[in-house]
Short mmCIF file of C-alpha atoms in Angstrom, two decimals:
data_model
loop_
_atom_site.label_atom_id
_atom_site.label_comp_id
_atom_site.label_asym_id
_atom_site.label_seq_id
_atom_site.Cartn_x
_atom_site.Cartn_y
_atom_site.Cartn_z
CA MET A 1 -25.46 48.64 -11.03
CA THR A 2 -23.99 50.02 -8.57
CA THR A 3 -22.88 48.78 -4.82
CA GLU A 4 -21.75 51.13 -1.67
CA LYS A 5 -18.27 49.70 -0.79
CA VAL A 6 -18.86 47.23 2.25
CA LEU A 7 -16.41 48.37 5.14
CA THR A 8 -14.49 46.51 8.23
CA PRO A 9 -16.46 43.76 10.50
CA ASP A 10 -15.48 45.70 13.64
CA GLU A 11 -17.39 49.06 12.38
CA PRO A 12 -21.02 47.59 12.22
CA SER A 13 -22.15 50.60 13.17
CA LYS A 14 -20.46 52.05 9.47
CA ILE A 15 -21.92 49.22 7.21
CA LYS A 16 -25.41 50.09 8.38
CA ALA A 17 -24.76 54.21 7.60
CA SER A 18 -23.79 53.08 4.49
CA GLY A 19 -26.93 51.44 3.46
CA PHE A 20 -25.71 47.79 3.34
CA ASP A 21 -28.25 45.48 5.65
CA PRO A 22 -25.65 43.68 8.06
CA GLY A 23 -28.54 41.23 9.01
CA LEU A 24 -27.95 39.92 5.06
CA LEU A 25 -24.74 38.36 6.01
CA GLU A 26 -23.11 38.24 9.64
CA VAL A 27 -19.67 39.93 10.65
CA GLY A 28 -16.79 38.56 9.99
CA ASP A 29 -18.42 36.51 6.67
CA ALA A 30 -16.34 35.29 4.02
CA TYR A 31 -18.25 37.74 2.46
CA THR A 32 -17.22 40.45 4.39
CA ARG A 33 -13.29 39.82 4.48
CA HIS A 34 -12.69 38.76 0.93
CA PHE A 35 -14.59 41.12 -1.88
CA GLN A 36 -13.65 44.42 1.21
CA GLU A 37 -14.36 46.06 -1.52
CA GLY A 38 -17.10 45.39 -3.23
CA PRO A 39 -17.47 43.57 -6.88
CA SER A 40 -17.89 45.97 -9.95
CA GLU A 41 -20.81 46.95 -11.67
CA ASP A 42 -19.03 44.76 -14.24
CA THR A 43 -19.56 41.38 -11.29
CA LEU A 44 -21.49 39.33 -9.79
CA ILE A 45 -21.50 37.14 -6.51
CA ILE A 46 -22.89 34.07 -6.19
CA ASN A 47 -22.29 31.43 -3.49
CA MET A 48 -21.35 27.90 -4.56
CA GLY A 49 -22.53 25.89 -1.70
CA PRO A 50 -23.27 24.27 0.94
CA GLN A 51 -25.63 22.76 -0.14
CA HIS A 52 -24.04 22.35 -4.10
CA PRO A 53 -24.12 18.32 -5.00
CA SER A 54 -21.20 18.78 -6.44
CA THR A 55 -18.69 19.87 -3.33
CA HIS A 56 -19.95 16.40 -1.96
CA GLY A 57 -20.24 17.59 1.91
CA VAL A 58 -20.94 21.04 3.25
CA LEU A 59 -19.00 23.35 1.52
CA ARG A 60 -19.14 27.33 0.46
CA ILE A 61 -17.50 28.91 -2.10
CA VAL A 62 -17.86 32.44 -2.91
CA LEU A 63 -17.54 33.24 -6.44
CA GLU A 64 -17.57 36.33 -8.22
CA LEU A 65 -18.30 36.41 -11.71
CA GLU A 66 -17.94 38.51 -14.37
CA GLY A 67 -19.95 37.19 -17.36
CA GLU A 68 -19.15 33.45 -17.29
CA TYR A 69 -16.00 33.68 -15.87
CA ILE A 70 -14.30 33.11 -12.27
CA LYS A 71 -12.66 36.54 -11.62
CA LYS A 72 -12.55 35.11 -7.40
CA ALA A 73 -13.24 31.96 -5.17
CA GLU A 74 -13.12 32.03 -1.85
CA PRO A 75 -14.06 28.27 -0.23
CA VAL A 76 -15.60 29.32 3.92
CA LEU A 77 -15.25 26.53 6.14
CA GLY A 78 -16.64 25.07 9.55
CA TYR A 79 -19.91 23.92 8.80
CA VAL A 80 -19.18 20.46 9.97
CA HIS A 81 -16.44 21.36 12.25
CA ARG A 82 -16.46 18.77 15.52
CA MET A 83 -13.52 19.96 17.64
CA HIS A 84 -12.00 16.34 17.11
CA GLU A 85 -8.41 17.63 17.80
CA LYS A 86 -10.04 18.67 21.08
CA MET A 87 -11.51 15.66 21.89
CA GLY A 88 -7.81 13.40 21.62
CA GLU A 89 -7.50 16.20 24.14
CA ASN A 90 -10.00 14.57 26.71
CA ARG A 91 -9.51 10.82 25.91
CA SER A 92 -7.52 7.76 26.12
CA ALA A 93 -5.49 6.62 23.68
CA THR A 94 -7.90 3.89 22.57
CA GLN A 95 -11.01 5.70 23.45
CA TYR A 96 -10.06 8.47 20.73
CA LEU A 97 -10.06 5.11 18.46
CA PRO A 98 -13.28 5.86 16.69
CA ASN A 99 -12.79 9.76 15.81
CA MET A 100 -10.78 8.74 13.24
CA GLY A 101 -13.73 6.77 11.03
CA ARG A 102 -14.95 9.80 11.11
CA THR A 103 -12.81 12.13 9.34
CA ASP A 104 -12.08 10.63 5.87
CA TYR A 105 -14.98 8.35 6.12
CA LEU A 106 -14.24 7.13 2.39
CA HIS A 107 -10.56 5.93 3.39
CA ALA A 108 -11.45 5.23 6.84
CA LEU A 109 -8.82 2.81 7.73
CA ALA A 110 -5.59 5.07 6.82
CA TRP A 111 -6.85 7.12 9.47
CA ASN A 112 -7.53 4.19 11.63
CA TRP A 113 -3.24 3.38 11.07
CA VAL A 114 -2.08 6.78 11.19
CA TRP A 115 -3.34 6.99 14.87
CA VAL A 116 -2.34 3.34 15.95
CA GLY A 117 0.80 3.60 14.31
CA ALA A 118 1.13 6.99 16.10
CA VAL A 119 0.87 5.51 20.03
CA GLU A 120 2.50 2.90 18.73
CA LYS A 121 5.82 4.74 18.27
CA LEU A 122 5.43 6.77 20.94
CA GLY A 123 5.54 3.84 23.63
CA GLY A 124 7.21 1.53 21.28
CA ILE A 125 4.57 -1.53 20.46
CA GLU A 126 5.99 -4.11 18.38
CA VAL A 127 3.54 -5.00 15.36
CA PRO A 128 3.37 -8.90 14.29
CA GLU A 129 4.55 -9.08 10.91
CA ARG A 130 0.98 -11.15 10.18
CA ALA A 131 -0.69 -8.09 11.89
CA GLU A 132 1.77 -5.11 9.26
CA TYR A 133 0.64 -7.57 6.18
CA ILE A 134 -3.38 -7.89 6.73
CA ARG A 135 -3.13 -3.34 7.84
CA VAL A 136 -1.49 -3.27 4.39
CA LEU A 137 -3.69 -5.42 2.52
CA THR A 138 -6.64 -3.90 4.21
CA ASN A 139 -6.10 -1.09 3.98
CA GLU A 140 -5.12 -0.83 0.12
CA VAL A 141 -8.83 -2.15 -0.49
CA ASN A 142 -10.32 0.02 1.37
CA ARG A 143 -7.99 2.34 -1.08
CA ILE A 144 -9.69 0.90 -3.50
CA THR A 145 -13.36 1.54 -1.74
CA SER A 146 -12.62 4.85 -1.81
CA HIS A 147 -10.71 5.71 -5.65
CA LEU A 148 -14.48 3.62 -7.29
CA LEU A 149 -16.87 5.91 -5.52
CA TRP A 150 -14.61 8.95 -6.46
CA TRP A 151 -14.53 7.73 -10.35
CA GLY A 152 -18.65 7.37 -9.69
CA ALA A 153 -19.41 10.69 -8.31
CA TYR A 154 -17.29 12.65 -10.43
CA LEU A 155 -18.48 11.49 -13.33
CA LEU A 156 -22.28 12.05 -12.01
CA ASP A 157 -21.02 15.56 -10.89
CA LEU A 158 -20.60 16.22 -15.15
CA GLY A 159 -23.77 14.71 -16.41
CA ALA A 160 -22.98 10.59 -16.86
CA PHE A 161 -24.62 9.01 -14.97
CA THR A 162 -23.56 5.05 -15.60
CA PRO A 163 -20.67 4.85 -14.39
CA ILE A 164 -21.90 5.61 -11.14
CA MET A 165 -23.90 2.48 -11.36
CA TYR A 166 -20.78 0.35 -11.99
CA ALA A 167 -18.18 1.75 -9.26
CA PHE A 168 -21.24 0.67 -6.75
CA GLN A 169 -21.33 -2.42 -8.19
CA ASP A 170 -17.54 -2.96 -8.33
CA ARG A 171 -16.95 -0.93 -4.60
CA GLU A 172 -20.03 -3.29 -2.91
CA ILE A 173 -17.83 -6.77 -3.24
CA ALA A 174 -15.07 -5.07 -1.92
CA MET A 175 -17.23 -3.63 1.03
CA ASP A 176 -18.34 -7.11 1.54
CA LEU A 177 -15.40 -8.31 2.24
CA LEU A 178 -13.39 -5.63 4.20
CA GLN A 179 -17.23 -5.80 6.27
CA ARG A 180 -16.18 -9.37 6.99
CA CYS A 181 -12.76 -9.14 9.07
CA THR A 182 -13.40 -5.00 10.53
CA GLY A 183 -17.87 -5.36 11.16
CA SER A 184 -18.27 -2.30 9.56
CA ARG A 185 -19.02 -1.12 6.09
CA LEU A 186 -17.86 2.15 5.65
CA THR A 187 -16.44 3.76 9.07
CA TYR A 188 -13.50 1.41 10.01
CA CYS A 189 -12.40 1.21 13.57
CA TYR A 190 -10.20 -2.60 12.82
CA PHE A 191 -6.71 -1.19 13.95
CA ARG A 192 -6.03 -1.66 17.05
CA PHE A 193 -2.69 -1.13 19.50
CA GLY A 194 -0.21 -3.91 18.93
CA GLY A 195 -2.21 -5.59 15.53
CA VAL A 196 -5.90 -5.84 14.40
CA SER A 197 -8.88 -6.84 15.95
CA ALA A 198 -9.38 -10.08 13.94
CA ASP A 199 -8.24 -12.28 12.06
CA LEU A 200 -8.97 -12.64 8.24
CA ASP A 201 -10.31 -16.21 7.77
CA ASP A 202 -10.46 -18.15 4.42
CA VAL A 203 -13.67 -16.76 3.27
CA PHE A 204 -12.02 -13.74 2.74
CA MET A 205 -8.52 -14.64 1.28
CA ASP A 206 -10.63 -16.88 -1.85
CA GLY A 207 -12.90 -13.89 -1.60
CA MET A 208 -10.14 -11.31 -2.27
CA ARG A 209 -8.32 -14.41 -4.62
CA GLU A 210 -11.56 -13.64 -6.60
CA PHE A 211 -11.78 -10.41 -6.29
CA ILE A 212 -8.52 -9.33 -7.73
CA PRO A 213 -8.62 -10.65 -11.60
CA TYR A 214 -12.15 -9.32 -11.37
CA MET A 215 -11.35 -6.09 -10.94
CA ARG A 216 -8.53 -6.51 -13.66
CA LYS A 217 -11.34 -6.57 -16.13
CA ARG A 218 -13.22 -3.93 -14.88
CA LEU A 219 -10.60 -1.10 -15.69
CA PRO A 220 -10.41 -2.19 -19.58
CA MET A 221 -14.26 -1.84 -19.46
CA TYR A 222 -14.05 1.66 -17.56
CA LYS A 223 -11.74 3.37 -20.02
CA ALA A 224 -13.22 2.16 -23.33
CA LEU A 225 -16.08 3.43 -21.60
CA VAL A 226 -15.17 6.31 -19.72
CA THR A 227 -11.61 7.24 -20.35
CA GLU A 228 -11.54 7.46 -23.39
CA ASN A 229 -14.88 8.84 -23.91
CA LEU A 230 -13.89 12.71 -26.01
CA ILE A 231 -17.10 14.36 -23.91
CA LEU A 232 -15.06 13.28 -20.82
CA ARG A 233 -11.43 14.64 -22.15
CA LYS A 234 -13.28 18.14 -23.17
CA ARG A 235 -14.63 18.56 -19.89
CA VAL A 236 -11.89 17.90 -17.78
CA GLU A 237 -8.08 18.23 -19.98
CA ASP A 238 -6.81 21.55 -20.06
CA VAL A 239 -8.78 22.11 -17.35
CA GLY A 240 -7.82 23.26 -13.61
CA GLU A 241 -3.53 23.05 -14.65
CA PHE A 242 -1.74 23.34 -11.29
CA SER A 243 1.79 23.37 -11.37
CA GLN A 244 4.53 21.98 -9.34
CA ASP A 245 4.95 25.54 -7.26
CA ILE A 246 1.55 25.62 -6.36
CA CYS A 247 1.24 22.30 -5.30
CA ARG A 248 4.51 23.29 -3.53
CA ARG A 249 3.23 26.17 -1.76
CA TYR A 250 0.06 24.44 -0.41
CA GLY A 251 0.97 21.12 0.47
CA ALA A 252 -0.88 19.78 -2.14
CA THR A 253 0.03 15.55 -1.48
CA GLY A 254 -1.70 12.35 -3.18
CA PRO A 255 -3.33 12.26 -6.59
CA VAL A 256 -3.36 15.66 -6.87
CA SER A 257 0.82 16.35 -6.39
CA ARG A 258 1.29 13.71 -8.93
CA GLY A 259 -1.46 14.84 -11.24
CA SER A 260 1.67 17.30 -11.64
CA ALA A 261 4.46 14.96 -11.76
CA ILE A 262 5.58 15.46 -8.32
CA PRO A 263 5.92 11.38 -7.57
CA PHE A 264 5.74 12.10 -4.20
CA ASP A 265 4.28 8.91 -1.63
CA VAL A 266 4.37 7.55 1.94
CA ARG A 267 4.38 4.56 1.26
CA ARG A 268 7.63 4.68 -0.82
CA ASP A 269 9.82 7.82 0.28
CA GLU A 270 8.88 7.62 3.86
CA PRO A 271 8.12 3.37 4.41
CA PHE A 272 5.48 2.23 7.01
CA SER A 273 4.75 -1.31 8.18
CA VAL A 274 6.01 -3.66 5.22
CA TYR A 275 5.52 -1.66 2.33
CA ASP A 276 9.37 -1.57 1.69
CA LYS A 277 9.25 -4.91 1.07
CA LEU A 278 6.17 -4.85 -1.26
CA ASP A 279 6.79 -4.07 -5.22
CA PHE A 280 4.92 -1.47 -6.44
CA ASP A 281 5.19 1.92 -8.83
CA ILE A 282 4.10 5.47 -8.07
CA PRO A 283 1.65 6.40 -11.07
CA PHE A 284 2.21 10.40 -12.49
CA TYR A 285 1.70 12.63 -15.09
CA GLU A 286 3.03 16.36 -16.52
CA GLU A 287 0.18 17.99 -17.54
CA GLY A 288 -1.16 18.66 -13.87
CA ASP A 289 -4.33 19.00 -15.09
CA ALA A 290 -8.11 17.17 -14.16
CA MET A 291 -7.40 14.60 -16.88
CA ALA A 292 -4.00 13.73 -15.04
CA ARG A 293 -5.69 13.24 -11.90
CA TYR A 294 -7.94 10.89 -13.16
CA LEU A 295 -5.64 9.15 -14.51
CA VAL A 296 -3.53 8.97 -11.35
CA ARG A 297 -6.58 7.41 -9.62
CA ILE A 298 -7.60 4.65 -12.04
CA ASP A 299 -3.66 4.08 -12.63
CA GLU A 300 -4.06 3.35 -8.58
CA ILE A 301 -6.46 0.63 -8.07
CA GLU A 302 -4.06 -1.56 -10.52
CA GLU A 303 -1.56 -0.62 -8.31
CA SER A 304 -3.84 -1.24 -4.92
CA LEU A 305 -4.14 -4.69 -6.41
CA LYS A 306 -0.96 -5.80 -7.16
CA ILE A 307 0.43 -5.20 -3.75
CA ILE A 308 -2.92 -6.94 -2.11
CA GLU A 309 -1.41 -9.51 -4.62
CA GLN A 310 1.30 -9.51 -2.98
CA CYS A 311 0.46 -9.36 0.66
CA LEU A 312 -1.63 -12.69 -0.15
CA ASP A 313 1.08 -14.18 -1.44
CA ARG A 314 3.52 -13.38 1.83
CA LEU A 315 1.14 -13.41 4.39
CA PRO A 316 2.63 -15.57 7.44
CA SER A 317 1.22 -18.48 8.61
CA ALA A 318 -2.21 -18.90 10.40
CA LYS A 319 -0.63 -19.19 13.26
CA GLY A 320 0.95 -16.11 12.90
CA LYS A 321 -0.81 -13.77 15.85
CA HIS A 322 -2.55 -10.87 14.83
CA ILE A 323 -2.03 -8.83 17.40
CA VAL A 324 0.77 -8.92 20.62
CA ASP A 325 0.14 -10.70 23.30
CA LYS A 326 -0.03 -8.58 26.33
CA ALA A 327 -1.97 -5.61 23.85
CA PRO A 328 -2.82 -2.59 25.67
CA LYS A 329 -5.92 -1.61 27.41
CA ALA A 330 -8.00 0.88 27.23
CA THR A 331 -6.13 2.05 30.57
CA TYR A 332 -3.62 2.98 28.52
CA LYS A 333 -1.42 5.74 29.15
CA ALA A 334 1.80 6.79 26.46
CA PRO A 335 4.54 7.69 27.18
CA ALA A 336 5.60 11.69 27.72
CA GLY A 337 7.30 12.77 24.15
CA GLU A 338 6.16 13.42 20.88
CA VAL A 339 5.69 11.66 17.69
CA TYR A 340 4.38 12.54 14.01
CA TYR A 341 3.48 8.82 11.87
CA ALA A 342 1.99 9.95 8.37
CA VAL A 343 0.66 7.05 6.16
CA GLU A 344 -0.23 7.92 2.56
CA SER A 345 -4.43 8.26 2.06
CA ALA A 346 -6.73 7.59 -0.91
CA ARG A 347 -5.78 11.84 -0.46
CA GLY A 348 -2.63 12.17 0.17
CA GLU A 349 -0.70 12.67 3.22
CA VAL A 350 -2.50 12.33 6.17
CA GLY A 351 -0.33 12.83 9.58
CA VAL A 352 -0.65 12.88 13.79
CA LEU A 353 1.44 15.22 15.65
CA LEU A 354 1.08 13.60 19.42
CA SER A 355 2.26 14.48 22.32
CA SER A 356 2.28 13.57 25.44
CA ASP A 357 2.86 14.43 28.94
CA GLY A 358 2.13 10.57 30.53
CA GLY A 359 -1.24 11.30 31.66
CA ALA A 360 -4.47 9.52 31.72
CA ASN A 361 -5.16 11.02 27.58
CA PRO A 362 -2.81 12.91 25.29
CA TYR A 363 -1.95 16.50 26.53
CA ARG A 364 -1.75 17.33 22.10
CA VAL A 365 -3.43 16.44 19.50
CA LYS A 366 -2.56 17.49 16.12
CA LEU A 367 -4.52 15.77 12.97
CA ARG A 368 -2.46 16.30 9.58
CA SER A 369 -5.34 16.90 6.67
CA PRO A 370 -4.74 16.42 2.75
CA SER A 371 -7.79 17.95 1.27
CA TYR A 372 -7.05 20.96 4.05
CA CYS A 373 -4.55 21.19 1.91
CA ASN A 374 -5.63 20.11 -1.96
CA LEU A 375 -8.32 22.81 -1.47
CA HIS A 376 -6.36 26.24 -1.54
CA LEU A 377 -4.83 24.83 -4.27
CA PHE A 378 -8.85 25.96 -5.53
CA ALA A 379 -8.17 29.47 -4.85
CA GLU A 380 -5.89 30.76 -6.72
CA ALA A 381 -6.47 28.65 -9.85
CA ALA A 382 -10.05 29.05 -10.67
CA GLN A 383 -9.68 32.65 -11.14
CA GLY A 384 -10.24 33.05 -15.00
CA VAL A 385 -11.69 30.08 -15.29
CA LEU A 386 -15.63 29.65 -16.85
CA LEU A 387 -18.21 28.11 -14.18
CA GLY A 388 -18.56 25.20 -15.36
CA ASP A 389 -15.22 24.22 -15.15
CA ALA A 390 -15.53 24.90 -11.28
CA VAL A 391 -17.14 21.95 -11.08
CA SER A 392 -14.74 19.66 -12.67
CA ILE A 393 -11.70 21.64 -10.70
CA LEU A 394 -13.49 20.00 -7.34
CA GLY A 395 -14.44 17.15 -8.12
CA SER A 396 -10.60 16.37 -9.74
CA LEU A 397 -9.68 17.22 -6.08
CA ASP A 398 -11.56 14.02 -4.54
CA LEU A 399 -12.59 16.56 -1.28
CA VAL A 400 -14.06 14.91 1.82
CA ILE A 401 -15.10 18.05 4.00
CA PRO A 402 -15.21 16.08 7.27
CA GLU A 403 -11.40 15.43 6.83
CA ILE A 404 -11.46 19.75 6.17
CA ASP A 405 -13.77 20.62 9.45
CA ARG A 406 -12.27 17.84 11.91
#
């Protein structure tokens, strides 16, 4: 098979004259940009997505294959872009709160927290100690629900159906508890400037006390059923190996970088709230492969349970305030200035750069998405791997596409 050279997108007449039908692809398409020289006669170009089940969102990856091996790969983004950053400049700080739960819907409380924290830092808003412990507690429960969904979905991508049933069974218990205090089951908007919207009741507290030992008993079952399974290990060990250099070059954080022996975690290295008062470990592995990233997330479930247990034990009495007396109203105007605030989500460092000129709306909002950085390792790491391993590598990144296309 021979192909004509595809010319630059700004020369549509030459493209048409070359015999290539420009109607097949939009001008400026990633295909044209990345494969400018055209494939060789021994390669095949295919689209993985944008509606591919293993991408878990509207993500397209253009792959050039030589046999069963990937020669080139390029992610194509923007299919669900909703201009969240621009929306932040057209709403008051309070009105913008619900937007955060629509970015990373699997760990919405982390994004809810990063916006609240940025506004509080800029405005010098104090947060009661009880509210700080409630934030940490609920954030860690949300981290567990995120990791459970990833665990089940990842194994489903690799061909195992049963684990996702266990994952959702356990996740439902945690979501029922979060629903009780937040009023939501997914896109949480629970944190407020100066605290949280509602206090925890005895039913929630008792339910969490029961969930901790229950979940700890489930983890050995996860290990026996899946982690030690030879079929899984053949699909993830020595697959998608990321060096520390590539992680640093692309700004990878979270379980992706910790799977490559970079034990950075915002909760410990740049402590916020009351995390510096709590005892927990930062799991990391040196192998840098998909298995290492898998193990980091499984270990993090246990660490989150440790944090939750400590929060329950140290939570100030119910007489403590869950929000400041004079909490900012819907018309709150952040003072002029600029701040950066970061928290650790299930996928890595989530950050907000907030600039204010003292007006009704923020002057500039910039969101730092861990999935965006982590995804871009794939293009380089996928070169030379089998097509079947691309699914394993992508799944090990735990991507949330709306977070990328914010």
